[in-house]
Amino acid sequence: MKFSFVFLFVYLSLTASSQTLVINEVMASNAATIADEDGDYTDWLELYNTSNATIDLSQYWLTDDKDEQKKWHLPAIQLLPSEHLLVFCSGKDRLSRELHTNFKISAAGEKVRIYNESGVELDQIESIAVFTDQSFGSKIDGSTERIIFEVPTPGFTNGSESPYFNAVIFSQKGGIYSQSFNLELIGDDTTELFYTLDGSIPSILGIKYSNSIALDKSLLSTKNISDIVMSPDDVHHLPVGDLPQVIVLRAAKFYNGKRISPVSTQTYLIKELTFPIIELPIVSIATDSLSLFSEDTGIFVPGIHFDESSPNFSGNYFQSGQEWERLINVEYFSPLSNEGFNQECGLRMHGSGSRKPPQKAMRLYARSEYGQSDFDVKLLNEKPFNSFKRLILKPFYSSWSQNGCTDYIAGRMAKNLNVEYLAAEPILLFVNGEYWGIYYLQERLDERYLEQNTEVGGDSIDIIESWYGQVNEGNNKNFSALYDFIEDNDLTNSGNYEQVSEWIDINNFIDYQIFQSFISNYDWPANNMKCWRERKEGAKWRWIFFDADGALENITFNGLAHSTEINGTGWPSSPRSTLFLRKLLENTTFS
């Protein structure tokens, strides 16, 4: 009897685990992809049976609320192996020829889950914020790797190899060209091609392709997006004169009025239309204008989050997190060879005060769900890396002295010291075809940066970003113990100094402090401080040099006095931020 019970338990467990039901694809903003029987374009999801057995769906429940696991009961439908089932998440709550849940899916992003009768969660998928008529789901049916689908496949196989889904081919790739030429778009006999010139996603309301396109000044965008108010009144300035422009062409295939291919994007800088001489790399961003300039969701504008009583720290551009990441296409090409990259990625705002002016600091995020998990190209030649996961676009104006180069120059000086620093290079930036100015493309300082630059695993790194022990990554237990020891002990005592030397990479700390004083960095040490260590026994704290926008400005500024200030009340120098150096200078071995 015992054997039979165990056998039956194992058999039932194996049977249950083999009946694997997953949420294969989800769309939370459906404007034209598929209509329900009422003619409405509603949210939907797709279920998929990954097993070799038929599944009785009456044993399962769907929900968008983990606290209400049995929110909507699936009907008694037998789902065959490798079969798909389309479920509309319309809130209509009905079982008819179509299935309609009693809930909708938030377009801003939320998790949808599936549970069995016992309350066990079988699968979940997060409907991340994507463009209208894009879906999110398994790259291959039933797989755990999930991506954005520009061409959704409700009720059908994900990742179809149908020729309809192939991208439009351009006869000449984007880049820098001396003169205008004719460009051809190549599709197939059964589809129509539509394109746009303002950065927007192509639709049947765009320009229909019929013959080759002459890349001349008639294709330059007339949107004048630089005239849009993107800042509070005190920093909102319109550009002087006409701005140089490039041609941004985005194209896609359409069949029966619906887009059935990914969007292809190419940027063409024609020297006779823009700059006669190009010596810097080009970065071109293309995206739907609502992503940047919508009052509700645009990340470039003051928008609905602007507060006149707090103009310096409010506005849409001060919002953060995945909800405020926007899908863009970004291109980079060299002025010498047109080599670089062209891919979709995420865009967020970056920095603090640099979010306010029209030329804003930005972050670029490579993610697998956008198609590529890295920017795979040799960039920033002062380091030997061939790929990056995060990049920063830093505006030229951001230096306090308005000379545009203090941070860049200081970074190039720091690379010869015993400190971590950020590789960077100047570029020319274009947004939806309009010139946005000189920017610096540089590494993003986070755990991925340290993992790449130090070969220490990102999951075993502690990063501290203030002298109060504010955690950027990991924890502050070791740093807090270090701070307390330095504060409470006499460092003229050789034993105490040796103890601190076991905590701190002394040579790194010396280089870091001397260099910050040498360049007279006013926006430090109470600000712009980061240090890191590998989270293991015996690992030492090292300081990272970054953000010298407030440096190299005042030739009479005493950097050493600033970095040892004892009477400061906060920013830019405070007793807490100068404690380490002051106490260490008391030791003759250190000084």
GROMACS .gro file of N, CA and C in nm, residues 166-232:
model
  201
  166ASN      N    1   0.988   3.964  -4.252
  166ASN     CA    2   1.122   4.015  -4.279
  166ASN      C    3   1.118   4.167  -4.290
  167ALA      N    4   1.222   4.232  -4.245
  167ALA     CA    5   1.227   4.378  -4.247
  167ALA      C    6   1.248   4.431  -4.388
  168VAL      N    7   1.210   4.557  -4.406
  168VAL     CA    8   1.237   4.625  -4.533
  168VAL      C    9   1.387   4.638  -4.552
  169ILE      N   10   1.432   4.618  -4.675
  169ILE     CA   11   1.574   4.631  -4.707
  169ILE      C   12   1.598   4.766  -4.773
  170PHE      N   13   1.702   4.836  -4.727
  170PHE     CA   14   1.743   4.963  -4.786
  170PHE      C   15   1.859   4.937  -4.882
  171SER      N   16   1.854   4.999  -4.999
  171SER     CA   17   1.961   4.976  -5.097
  171SER      C   18   2.094   5.032  -5.051
  172GLN      N   19   2.093   5.127  -4.960
  172GLN     CA   20   2.215   5.186  -4.905
  172GLN      C   21   2.193   5.209  -4.756
  173LYS      N   22   2.285   5.160  -4.674
  173LYS     CA   23   2.266   5.177  -4.530
  173LYS      C   24   2.294   5.321  -4.488
  174GLY      N   25   2.247   5.356  -4.370
  174GLY     CA   26   2.267   5.490  -4.319
  174GLY      C   27   2.413   5.523  -4.298
  175GLY      N   28   2.444   5.652  -4.294
  175GLY     CA   29   2.581   5.695  -4.274
  175GLY      C   30   2.603   5.836  -4.325
  176ILE      N   31   2.729   5.871  -4.341
  176ILE     CA   32   2.769   6.004  -4.386
  176ILE      C   33   2.804   5.997  -4.535
  177TYR      N   34   2.741   6.083  -4.614
  177TYR     CA   35   2.762   6.084  -4.759
  177TYR      C   36   2.787   6.227  -4.805
  178SER      N   37   2.868   6.240  -4.906
  178SER     CA   38   2.904   6.373  -4.956
  178SER      C   39   2.790   6.439  -5.030
  179GLN      N   40   2.718   6.360  -5.112
  179GLN     CA   41   2.614   6.416  -5.197
  179GLN      C   42   2.486   6.332  -5.189
  180SER      N   43   2.378   6.392  -5.235
  180SER     CA   44   2.250   6.322  -5.239
  180SER      C   45   2.255   6.207  -5.339
  181PHE      N   46   2.168   6.108  -5.319
  181PHE     CA   47   2.158   5.996  -5.412
  181PHE      C   48   2.018   5.939  -5.402
  182ASN      N   49   1.984   5.848  -5.491
  182ASN     CA   50   1.854   5.784  -5.491
  182ASN      C   51   1.858   5.656  -5.409
  183LEU      N   52   1.761   5.642  -5.320
  183LEU     CA   53   1.753   5.527  -5.230
  183LEU      C   54   1.634   5.440  -5.269
  184GLU      N   55   1.656   5.310  -5.270
  184GLU     CA   56   1.548   5.216  -5.298
  184GLU      C   57   1.512   5.138  -5.172
  185LEU      N   58   1.382   5.116  -5.154
  185LEU     CA   59   1.332   5.030  -5.047
  185LEU      C   60   1.284   4.900  -5.110
  186ILE      N   61   1.325   4.789  -5.053
  186ILE     CA   62   1.297   4.659  -5.114
  186ILE      C   63   1.208   4.577  -5.021
  187GLY      N   64   1.091   4.541  -5.072
  187GLY     CA   65   0.998   4.457  -4.997
  187GLY      C   66   0.972   4.329  -5.073
  188ASP      N   67   0.846   4.298  -5.098
  188ASP     CA   68   0.810   4.183  -5.180
  188ASP      C   69   0.681   4.214  -5.253
  189ASP      N   70   0.642   4.127  -5.344
  189ASP     CA   71   0.531   4.154  -5.435
  189ASP      C   72   0.396   4.160  -5.365
  190THR      N   73   0.382   4.102  -5.248
  190THR     CA   74   0.251   4.091  -5.183
  190THR      C   75   0.226   4.198  -5.079
  191THR      N   76   0.323   4.285  -5.053
  191THR     CA   77   0.308   4.385  -4.948
  191THR      C   78   0.329   4.525  -5.002
  192GLU      N   79   0.279   4.623  -4.925
  192GLU     CA   80   0.303   4.763  -4.954
  192GLU      C   81   0.403   4.817  -4.852
  193LEU      N   82   0.480   4.916  -4.894
  193LEU     CA   83   0.578   4.979  -4.806
  193LEU      C   84   0.535   5.121  -4.775
  194PHE      N   85   0.538   5.156  -4.647
  194PHE     CA   86   0.513   5.292  -4.605
  194PHE      C   87   0.631   5.339  -4.521
  195TYR      N   88   0.660   5.470  -4.528
  195TYR     CA   89   0.773   5.522  -4.452
  195TYR      C   90   0.739   5.659  -4.394
  196THR      N   91   0.820   5.700  -4.294
  196THR     CA   92   0.806   5.832  -4.233
  196THR      C   93   0.941   5.902  -4.234
  197LEU      N   94   0.937   6.034  -4.213
  197LEU     CA   95   1.058   6.116  -4.214
  197LEU      C   96   1.075   6.198  -4.086
  198ASP      N   97   0.988   6.175  -3.988
  198ASP     CA   98   0.990   6.256  -3.865
  198ASP      C   99   1.020   6.174  -3.741
  199GLY      N  100   1.067   6.050  -3.759
  199GLY     CA  101   1.099   5.965  -3.645
  199GLY      C  102   0.984   5.878  -3.598
  200SER      N  103   0.864   5.901  -3.648
  200SER     CA  104   0.748   5.826  -3.602
  200SER      C  105   0.744   5.687  -3.663
  201ILE      N  106   0.665   5.598  -3.601
  201ILE     CA  107   0.646   5.462  -3.651
  201ILE      C  108   0.563   5.466  -3.778
  202PRO      N  109   0.604   5.400  -3.885
  202PRO     CA  110   0.526   5.402  -4.009
  202PRO      C  111   0.387   5.343  -3.991
  203SER      N  112   0.291   5.400  -4.060
  203SER     CA  113   0.155   5.349  -4.066
  203SER      C  114   0.103   5.375  -4.206
  204ILE      N  115  -0.021   5.331  -4.233
  204ILE     CA  116  -0.077   5.355  -4.367
  204ILE      C  117  -0.110   5.502  -4.387
  205LEU      N  118  -0.098   5.582  -4.281
  205LEU     CA  119  -0.115   5.727  -4.293
  205LEU      C  120   0.016   5.795  -4.332
  206GLY      N  121   0.124   5.717  -4.338
  206GLY     CA  122   0.253   5.771  -4.376
  206GLY      C  123   0.266   5.785  -4.527
  207ILE      N  124   0.390   5.784  -4.573
  207ILE     CA  125   0.418   5.802  -4.716
  207ILE      C  126   0.430   5.664  -4.780
  208LYS      N  127   0.352   5.641  -4.884
  208LYS     CA  128   0.357   5.512  -4.953
  208LYS      C  129   0.474   5.510  -5.051
  209TYR      N  130   0.553   5.405  -5.043
  209TYR     CA  131   0.669   5.393  -5.132
  209TYR      C  132   0.625   5.342  -5.268
  210SER      N  133   0.672   5.409  -5.373
  210SER     CA  134   0.641   5.363  -5.509
  210SER      C  135   0.765   5.357  -5.595
  211ASN      N  136   0.846   5.461  -5.590
  211ASN     CA  137   0.969   5.465  -5.669
  211ASN      C  138   1.086   5.503  -5.579
  212SER      N  139   1.206   5.499  -5.635
  212SER     CA  140   1.324   5.535  -5.558
  212SER      C  141   1.310   5.676  -5.501
  213ILE      N  142   1.374   5.697  -5.386
  213ILE     CA  143   1.360   5.822  -5.312
  213ILE      C  144   1.488   5.904  -5.328
  214ALA      N  145   1.474   6.025  -5.377
  214ALA     CA  146   1.589   6.115  -5.389
  214ALA      C  147   1.618   6.176  -5.252
  215LEU      N  148   1.735   6.148  -5.198
  215LEU     CA  149   1.771   6.199  -5.065
  215LEU      C  150   1.819   6.344  -5.077
  216ASP      N  151   1.723   6.435  -5.085
  216ASP     CA  152   1.755   6.577  -5.097
  216ASP      C  153   1.688   6.654  -4.985
  217LYS      N  154   1.698   6.786  -4.990
  217LYS     CA  155   1.650   6.868  -4.878
  217LYS      C  156   1.499   6.861  -4.858
  218SER      N  157   1.425   6.813  -4.958
  218SER     CA  158   1.280   6.801  -4.942
  218SER      C  159   1.243   6.696  -4.838
  219LEU      N  160   1.336   6.609  -4.803
  219LEU     CA  161   1.308   6.504  -4.705
  219LEU      C  162   1.342   6.544  -4.562
  220LEU      N  163   1.401   6.660  -4.543
  220LEU     CA  164   1.434   6.705  -4.408
  220LEU      C  165   1.306   6.737  -4.332
  221SER      N  166   1.302   6.698  -4.205
  221SER     CA  167   1.180   6.715  -4.125
  221SER      C  168   1.146   6.862  -4.108
  222THR      N  169   1.017   6.892  -4.109
  222THR     CA  170   0.969   7.029  -4.088
  222THR      C  171   0.904   7.045  -3.950
  223LYS      N  172   0.927   6.951  -3.861
  223LYS     CA  173   0.861   6.952  -3.730
  223LYS      C  174   0.914   7.062  -3.638
  224ASN      N  175   1.041   7.100  -3.653
  224ASN     CA  176   1.103   7.201  -3.566
  224ASN      C  177   1.080   7.169  -3.418
  225ILE      N  178   1.118   7.047  -3.380
  225ILE     CA  179   1.091   7.004  -3.242
  225ILE      C  180   1.173   7.083  -3.140
  226SER      N  181   1.280   7.146  -3.183
  226SER     CA  182   1.361   7.225  -3.089
  226SER      C  183   1.286   7.348  -3.040
  227ASP      N  184   1.174   7.384  -3.106
  227ASP     CA  185   1.093   7.497  -3.061
  227ASP      C  186   0.998   7.459  -2.947
  228ILE      N  187   0.983   7.330  -2.922
  228ILE     CA  188   0.894   7.285  -2.815
  228ILE      C  189   0.951   7.326  -2.679
  229VAL      N  190   0.864   7.370  -2.588
  229VAL     CA  191   0.909   7.408  -2.454
  229VAL      C  192   0.945   7.282  -2.377
  230MET      N  193   1.073   7.266  -2.345
  230MET     CA  194   1.122   7.147  -2.277
  230MET      C  195   1.182   7.177  -2.141
  231SER      N  196   1.170   7.303  -2.095
  231SER     CA  197   1.237   7.345  -1.972
  231SER      C  198   1.157   7.455  -1.904
  232PRO      N  199   1.183   7.478  -1.774
  232PRO     CA  200   1.126   7.596  -1.708
  232PRO      C  201   1.174   7.723  -1.777
   0.00000   0.00000   0.00000
